[in-house]
Amino acid sequence: MEPRAHRAHRVVVLALAGLLPFELGIPHRIFGRAKDPAGRPLYEILTCGLAPGRVPTDADFDIHVEHGPELLATADTVVVPASYELGPVHSEGRLTPELAAALAHIGPGTRLVSICTGGYVLAAAGFLDGRRVTTHWSAAAHFQQTFPAVRVDPDVLYTDDGDVLTSAGVAAGIDLCLHIVRSDHGAAVANDVARRTVVPPHREGGQAQFIERPVPQPQRSATTAARAWVLDRLHEPLRLTDLARQEAMSVRTFTRRFREESGLSPGEWIVGQRVERARALLEQTDLPMEHVARETGFGTAQSLRKHVQAALGVSPTAYRRTFRATGPGSTPGIAWDAVPDAVPDAGSGSTLPSPDGTSVVAGSVH
């Protein structure tokens, strides 16, 4: 194998019997589309099994893998997608001898990622002890009961605990992989991957897994128009009454519908969008912090710093220093302890909107 110092970041996906083909494909699709400014791949994605050869899936076809578990020893990141045939791993929280031998190839310092119930494998190996993790909401109670040393958060899309990252079911794996790309190489690279994959570029890990109406009921107005209206006016003061007016709703109805459709309050969503706009400006421009604050609707450099620090774990200056490209082909990165878990509360350092939507909040929704 080529030495790590002379190749792209290697992601090894562990394919286990009974795997879900959709989830197996997520790391290949997301990491495989990440390129540097010169068009070079930023990741190398390989798949291994417990042995080379046939791996059955939960669909009406099987897959064939070229590599055995020894490939795990060469990984910078290991991804374990969900499987429906985990046997004692799921029922007893115990690894089979074959799986234990395979995971023993993983070296110290390797980043570990699970998608959906793939977390059972990492937990049974002891990798998740004392960690904050998530899994599919329907498995969360059983997961916690099976692995009492693990701290299960059943409500979030994904968790980032430094070198261990976990996601909820299915599409949340896309969110987690985009989050990893964003943390490794910045928002511009992650947004490019999202555009090529035709998925939303950013859903924060703290967003709820289950929202009341993931699909709006027929003949009921959605809040799409209001969100589009906001994105064109992030630099302006925003009032809940103005957002509700875009959908011809009362503030109370609009606020309820917005949360039903997005899993977030309007204020939380707007703060997240403003932080994302700030990320882009910090990465792609040399604008002074006061200017970035005005362009993103935070008003002052102090408010910008407060919200960016809360969301990203680093100051705007530190974020810019990490991700601002210094020349053609440069590939920025970020320390793992600077990666966010969730969007900050919309009222961080300010007052949340009043029920009638008339309160004025600097740097938030009014």
Coordinates of C-alpha atoms in Angstrom, one line a residue:
M1 CA 0.0 0.0 0.0
E2 CA 1.1 3.5 -0.8
P3 CA 2.4 5.4 2.3
R4 CA -0.3 7.7 3.9
A5 CA 1.9 10.8 3.4
H6 CA 1.8 10.4 -0.4
R7 CA -1.8 9.8 -1.1
A8 CA -5.3 11.3 -0.6
H9 CA -7.1 10.7 2.7
R10 CA -8.2 7.1 2.5
V11 CA -11.7 6.2 3.5
V12 CA -12.3 2.4 3.9
V13 CA -15.9 1.3 4.0
L14 CA -16.6 -2.0 5.8
A15 CA -19.2 -4.0 4.0
L16 CA -21.0 -6.6 6.2
A17 CA -23.5 -9.2 5.3
G18 CA -27.1 -7.8 5.1
L19 CA -25.9 -4.3 4.3
L20 CA -28.1 -1.7 2.8
P21 CA -26.9 -0.8 -0.7
F22 CA -28.1 2.8 -0.3
E23 CA -26.0 3.4 2.7
L24 CA -23.0 1.6 1.3
G25 CA -23.0 4.0 -1.6
I26 CA -23.2 7.2 0.5
P27 CA -19.5 7.5 1.4
H28 CA -18.5 6.7 -2.2
R29 CA -20.8 9.3 -3.6
I30 CA -20.0 12.1 -1.2
F31 CA -16.3 11.7 -0.5
G32 CA -15.7 10.7 -4.1
R33 CA -17.0 14.0 -5.4
A34 CA -14.8 16.2 -3.2
K35 CA -12.0 17.8 -5.3
D36 CA -9.3 20.4 -4.6
P37 CA -9.1 23.6 -6.7
A38 CA -7.0 21.8 -9.3
G39 CA -9.6 19.0 -9.7
R40 CA -7.7 16.4 -7.8
P41 CA -9.6 14.0 -5.6
L42 CA -9.4 14.8 -1.9
Y43 CA -10.3 11.3 -0.8
E44 CA -9.6 7.7 -1.9
I45 CA -12.6 5.5 -1.1
L46 CA -12.2 1.7 -0.9
T47 CA -14.4 -1.1 0.3
C48 CA -13.5 -4.2 2.2
G49 CA -15.4 -7.2 3.7
L50 CA -14.6 -9.7 6.4
A51 CA -13.1 -11.6 3.5
P52 CA -12.7 -10.9 -0.2
G53 CA -15.6 -12.0 -2.3
R54 CA -19.4 -12.0 -2.2
V55 CA -21.3 -9.9 0.4
P56 CA -25.1 -10.4 0.5
T57 CA -27.3 -7.3 0.8
D58 CA -30.8 -6.7 2.0
A59 CA -31.8 -6.3 -1.7
D60 CA -32.2 -8.8 -4.5
F61 CA -28.6 -8.6 -5.4
D62 CA -25.2 -9.2 -3.8
I63 CA -22.0 -7.3 -4.1
H64 CA -18.4 -8.5 -4.7
V65 CA -15.6 -6.8 -2.7
E66 CA -11.9 -7.1 -3.7
H67 CA -10.4 -6.5 -0.3
G68 CA -10.3 -8.3 3.0
P69 CA -10.2 -6.7 6.5
E70 CA -6.5 -6.1 6.3
L71 CA -7.3 -3.0 4.3
L72 CA -8.6 -1.4 7.5
A73 CA -5.0 -1.0 8.7
T74 CA -4.4 1.5 5.9
A75 CA -7.4 3.6 6.6
D76 CA -7.4 7.3 7.7
T77 CA -11.2 7.0 8.1
V78 CA -13.3 3.8 8.6
V79 CA -17.0 3.9 7.8
V80 CA -19.4 1.2 8.9
P81 CA -22.8 1.4 7.2
A82 CA -25.9 -0.3 8.5
S83 CA -26.6 -4.1 8.2
Y84 CA -29.7 -6.1 8.9
E85 CA -27.7 -9.3 9.8
L86 CA -25.5 -8.3 12.7
G87 CA -26.4 -11.3 14.8
P88 CA -24.9 -11.2 18.3
V89 CA -23.7 -7.7 17.7
H90 CA -27.3 -6.5 17.7
S91 CA -28.9 -9.0 20.1
E92 CA -26.1 -9.2 22.7
G93 CA -23.7 -6.3 22.0
R94 CA -21.0 -8.9 21.3
L95 CA -18.6 -9.1 18.4
T96 CA -18.2 -12.4 16.6
P97 CA -14.6 -13.7 16.5
E98 CA -14.4 -13.0 12.8
L99 CA -15.6 -9.4 13.2
A100 CA -13.3 -8.8 16.2
A101 CA -10.3 -10.0 14.2
A102 CA -11.3 -7.6 11.4
L103 CA -11.6 -4.6 13.6
A104 CA -8.3 -5.3 15.3
H105 CA -6.7 -4.1 12.1
I106 CA -7.8 -0.5 12.8
G107 CA -4.9 1.5 13.9
P108 CA -4.7 4.2 16.7
G109 CA -5.9 7.6 15.5
T110 CA -8.1 6.3 12.8
R111 CA -11.3 8.3 12.4
L112 CA -14.4 6.1 12.9
V113 CA -17.8 6.8 11.3
S114 CA -21.0 4.9 11.5
I115 CA -24.2 5.2 9.5
C116 CA -27.5 4.2 11.1
T117 CA -27.2 0.9 13.0
G118 CA -23.6 0.5 11.8
G119 CA -22.9 2.1 15.2
Y120 CA -23.7 -1.3 16.9
V121 CA -20.5 -2.6 15.4
L122 CA -18.3 0.3 16.8
A123 CA -20.1 0.1 20.2
A124 CA -19.6 -3.7 20.5
A125 CA -15.9 -3.2 19.8
G126 CA -15.8 -0.6 22.7
F127 CA -15.0 2.3 20.4
L128 CA -18.0 4.3 21.6
D129 CA -17.7 3.9 25.4
G130 CA -18.2 7.3 27.0
R131 CA -19.0 8.9 23.7
R132 CA -22.1 10.9 22.6
V133 CA -23.6 9.0 19.7
T134 CA -26.8 8.6 17.7
T135 CA -28.5 6.0 15.6
H136 CA -31.8 5.5 13.9
W137 CA -34.6 6.8 16.2
S138 CA -36.3 3.4 16.2
A139 CA -33.2 1.6 17.5
A140 CA -32.1 4.3 20.0
A141 CA -33.7 2.7 23.1
H142 CA -32.4 -0.7 22.3
F143 CA -28.9 0.7 21.5
Q144 CA -28.7 2.4 24.9
Q145 CA -29.9 -0.7 26.7
T146 CA -27.4 -2.9 24.9
F147 CA -24.5 -0.4 25.4
P148 CA -25.0 1.4 28.8
A149 CA -21.5 2.9 28.6
V150 CA -22.5 4.9 25.5
R151 CA -24.3 8.2 25.7
V152 CA -27.1 7.9 23.1
D153 CA -28.8 11.0 21.8
P154 CA -31.9 9.7 20.0
D155 CA -33.1 13.1 18.5
V156 CA -30.2 14.3 16.3
L157 CA -29.2 13.7 12.7
Y158 CA -25.6 13.1 13.6
T159 CA -22.9 13.5 16.3
D160 CA -19.3 14.6 16.0
D161 CA -17.2 13.6 19.0
G162 CA -13.8 14.3 17.4
D163 CA -12.5 11.1 15.9
V164 CA -15.8 9.3 16.3
L165 CA -18.8 10.4 14.3
T166 CA -22.2 8.7 14.1
S167 CA -25.4 9.3 12.1
A168 CA -29.0 8.5 12.3
G169 CA -30.7 6.4 9.6
V170 CA -30.3 6.5 5.8
A171 CA -30.2 10.1 4.5
A172 CA -28.6 11.4 7.7
G173 CA -25.5 9.5 6.5
I174 CA -25.4 12.0 3.6
D175 CA -25.6 14.9 6.1
L176 CA -22.8 13.4 8.2
C177 CA -20.5 12.8 5.2
L178 CA -21.0 16.3 4.0
H179 CA -20.3 17.6 7.5
I180 CA -17.0 15.7 7.4
V181 CA -16.1 17.1 4.0
R182 CA -16.9 20.6 5.3
S183 CA -14.9 20.1 8.4
D184 CA -11.9 18.7 6.4
H185 CA -11.9 21.2 3.5
G186 CA -14.4 24.0 4.1
A187 CA -17.9 25.0 3.1
A188 CA -17.1 25.7 -0.6
V189 CA -15.9 22.2 -1.2
A190 CA -18.9 20.7 0.7
N191 CA -21.3 22.9 -1.1
D192 CA -19.9 21.9 -4.5
V193 CA -20.3 18.2 -3.5
A194 CA -23.9 18.9 -2.5
R195 CA -24.7 20.6 -5.7
R196 CA -23.3 17.8 -7.7
T197 CA -25.3 15.3 -5.6
V198 CA -28.4 17.5 -5.8
V199 CA -29.0 17.4 -2.0
P200 CA -29.3 20.2 0.6
P201 CA -25.7 21.5 1.3
H202 CA -26.1 21.7 5.1
R203 CA -28.3 20.3 7.8
E204 CA -26.9 20.7 11.2
G205 CA -26.3 17.6 13.3
G206 CA -28.6 18.9 16.1
Q207 CA -31.6 19.0 13.8
A208 CA -34.3 16.6 15.0
Q209 CA -34.5 13.2 13.3
F210 CA -38.2 13.1 13.4
I211 CA -40.4 16.0 12.5
E212 CA -44.2 16.0 12.6
R213 CA -44.7 16.4 8.8
P214 CA -41.6 15.6 6.7
V215 CA -43.9 15.9 3.7
P216 CA -46.5 18.8 3.7
Q217 CA -50.0 17.6 3.5
P218 CA -51.7 18.2 0.1
Q219 CA -53.4 21.6 -0.2
R220 CA -51.5 23.0 2.7
S221 CA -49.1 25.8 2.2
A222 CA -45.4 25.1 2.8
T223 CA -42.8 27.7 4.0
T224 CA -40.5 27.4 1.0
A225 CA -41.2 30.8 -0.4
A226 CA -40.5 32.4 3.0
R227 CA -37.1 30.6 3.2
A228 CA -36.2 31.7 -0.3
W229 CA -37.2 35.3 0.6
V230 CA -35.0 35.2 3.7
L231 CA -31.9 33.9 1.8
D232 CA -32.0 37.0 -0.3
R233 CA -32.1 39.2 2.8
L234 CA -29.9 37.7 5.4
H235 CA -28.0 41.0 5.7
E236 CA -31.3 42.8 6.6
P237 CA -33.2 42.9 9.9
L238 CA -35.9 40.2 9.7
R239 CA -39.3 40.0 11.4
L240 CA -41.4 37.0 11.9
T241 CA -44.4 39.0 10.7
D242 CA -42.6 39.6 7.3
L243 CA -41.8 35.9 7.0
A244 CA -45.4 34.9 7.8
R245 CA -46.7 37.4 5.2
Q246 CA -44.8 35.7 2.4
E247 CA -47.0 32.6 3.0
A248 CA -50.1 34.6 3.9
M249 CA -50.2 33.0 7.3
S250 CA -50.5 34.3 10.9
V251 CA -47.3 34.3 12.8
R252 CA -48.5 31.5 15.1
T253 CA -49.4 29.3 12.1
F254 CA -46.3 30.1 10.2
T255 CA -44.0 29.3 13.2
R256 CA -45.8 26.0 13.7
R257 CA -45.6 25.0 10.1
F258 CA -42.0 26.0 9.8
R259 CA -41.0 23.8 12.7
E260 CA -43.1 20.9 11.3
E261 CA -41.3 21.1 7.9
S262 CA -37.8 21.9 9.0
G263 CA -37.5 20.6 12.5
L264 CA -36.2 24.0 13.6
S265 CA -37.7 27.3 14.7
P266 CA -37.4 30.2 12.2
G267 CA -34.9 31.8 14.5
E268 CA -32.7 28.7 14.7
W269 CA -32.8 28.2 10.9
I270 CA -31.9 31.8 10.2
V271 CA -28.9 31.8 12.5
G272 CA -27.7 28.6 10.8
Q273 CA -28.0 30.2 7.4
R274 CA -26.2 33.4 8.6
V275 CA -23.4 31.3 9.9
E276 CA -23.2 29.4 6.6
R277 CA -23.0 32.8 4.7
A278 CA -20.3 33.9 7.1
R279 CA -18.3 30.7 6.4
A280 CA -18.4 31.4 2.7
L281 CA -17.3 35.0 3.2
L282 CA -14.5 34.0 5.6
E283 CA -13.2 31.3 3.2
Q284 CA -13.5 33.2 -0.1
T285 CA -12.9 36.9 0.7
D286 CA -10.6 39.2 2.8
L287 CA -13.5 41.4 3.9
P288 CA -13.0 42.9 7.4
M289 CA -14.9 41.3 10.2
E290 CA -17.3 44.3 10.6
H291 CA -18.1 44.0 6.9
V292 CA -18.7 40.2 7.2
A293 CA -21.0 40.9 10.2
R294 CA -23.1 43.4 8.2
E295 CA -23.3 41.1 5.2
T296 CA -24.5 38.2 7.2
G297 CA -27.0 40.1 9.4
F298 CA -25.1 39.7 12.6
G299 CA -24.6 43.5 12.8
T300 CA -21.3 43.8 14.7
A301 CA -18.1 41.9 14.8
Q302 CA -18.8 41.0 18.4
S303 CA -22.1 39.4 17.5
L304 CA -20.5 37.6 14.5
R305 CA -17.8 36.2 16.8
K306 CA -20.3 35.0 19.4
H307 CA -22.4 33.1 16.8
V308 CA -19.5 31.6 14.8
Q309 CA -17.8 30.5 18.0
A310 CA -21.0 28.9 19.3
A311 CA -21.6 27.1 16.0
L312 CA -18.1 26.2 14.9
G313 CA -16.1 26.1 18.1
V314 CA -13.5 28.6 16.7
S315 CA -13.4 32.4 16.2
P316 CA -14.0 33.9 12.8
T317 CA -10.4 34.8 12.6
A318 CA -9.2 31.3 13.4
Y319 CA -11.7 29.9 10.9
R320 CA -10.5 32.2 8.1
R321 CA -6.9 31.3 8.9
T322 CA -7.7 27.6 8.6
F323 CA -9.7 27.7 5.4
R324 CA -8.7 30.7 3.5
A325 CA -6.9 29.4 0.4
T326 CA -3.4 30.7 0.0
G327 CA -2.9 29.8 -3.6
P328 CA -3.9 27.5 -6.5
G329 CA -4.3 23.9 -5.4
S330 CA -4.1 24.7 -1.7
T331 CA -6.1 22.2 0.5
P332 CA -7.1 23.6 3.8
G333 CA -8.2 21.6 6.8
I334 CA -9.4 22.0 10.4
A335 CA -8.6 20.5 13.7
W336 CA -11.1 17.8 14.8
D337 CA -11.8 19.6 18.1
A338 CA -13.1 22.6 16.1
V339 CA -16.0 20.8 14.5
P340 CA -19.6 21.7 15.4
D341 CA -22.2 19.4 16.7
A342 CA -25.2 21.7 16.2
V343 CA -26.6 25.1 15.3
P344 CA -26.6 27.3 18.3
D345 CA -29.9 28.4 19.8
A346 CA -31.3 31.3 17.9
G347 CA -31.4 33.3 21.1
S348 CA -27.7 32.8 22.0
G349 CA -26.8 36.2 23.4
S350 CA -30.1 37.7 22.4
T351 CA -33.8 37.4 23.0
L352 CA -36.0 35.0 21.1
P353 CA -39.0 36.4 19.2
S354 CA -42.1 37.1 21.2
P355 CA -45.3 35.1 20.3
D356 CA -46.7 38.0 18.3
G357 CA -43.5 38.3 16.2
T358 CA -42.9 41.9 17.1
S359 CA -39.8 41.7 19.2
V360 CA -36.6 43.2 17.7
V361 CA -33.4 41.0 18.0
A362 CA -30.1 42.1 16.7
G363 CA -28.5 39.4 14.5
S364 CA -31.5 37.1 14.7
V365 CA -35.1 37.0 13.5
H366 CA -37.2 39.8 14.8

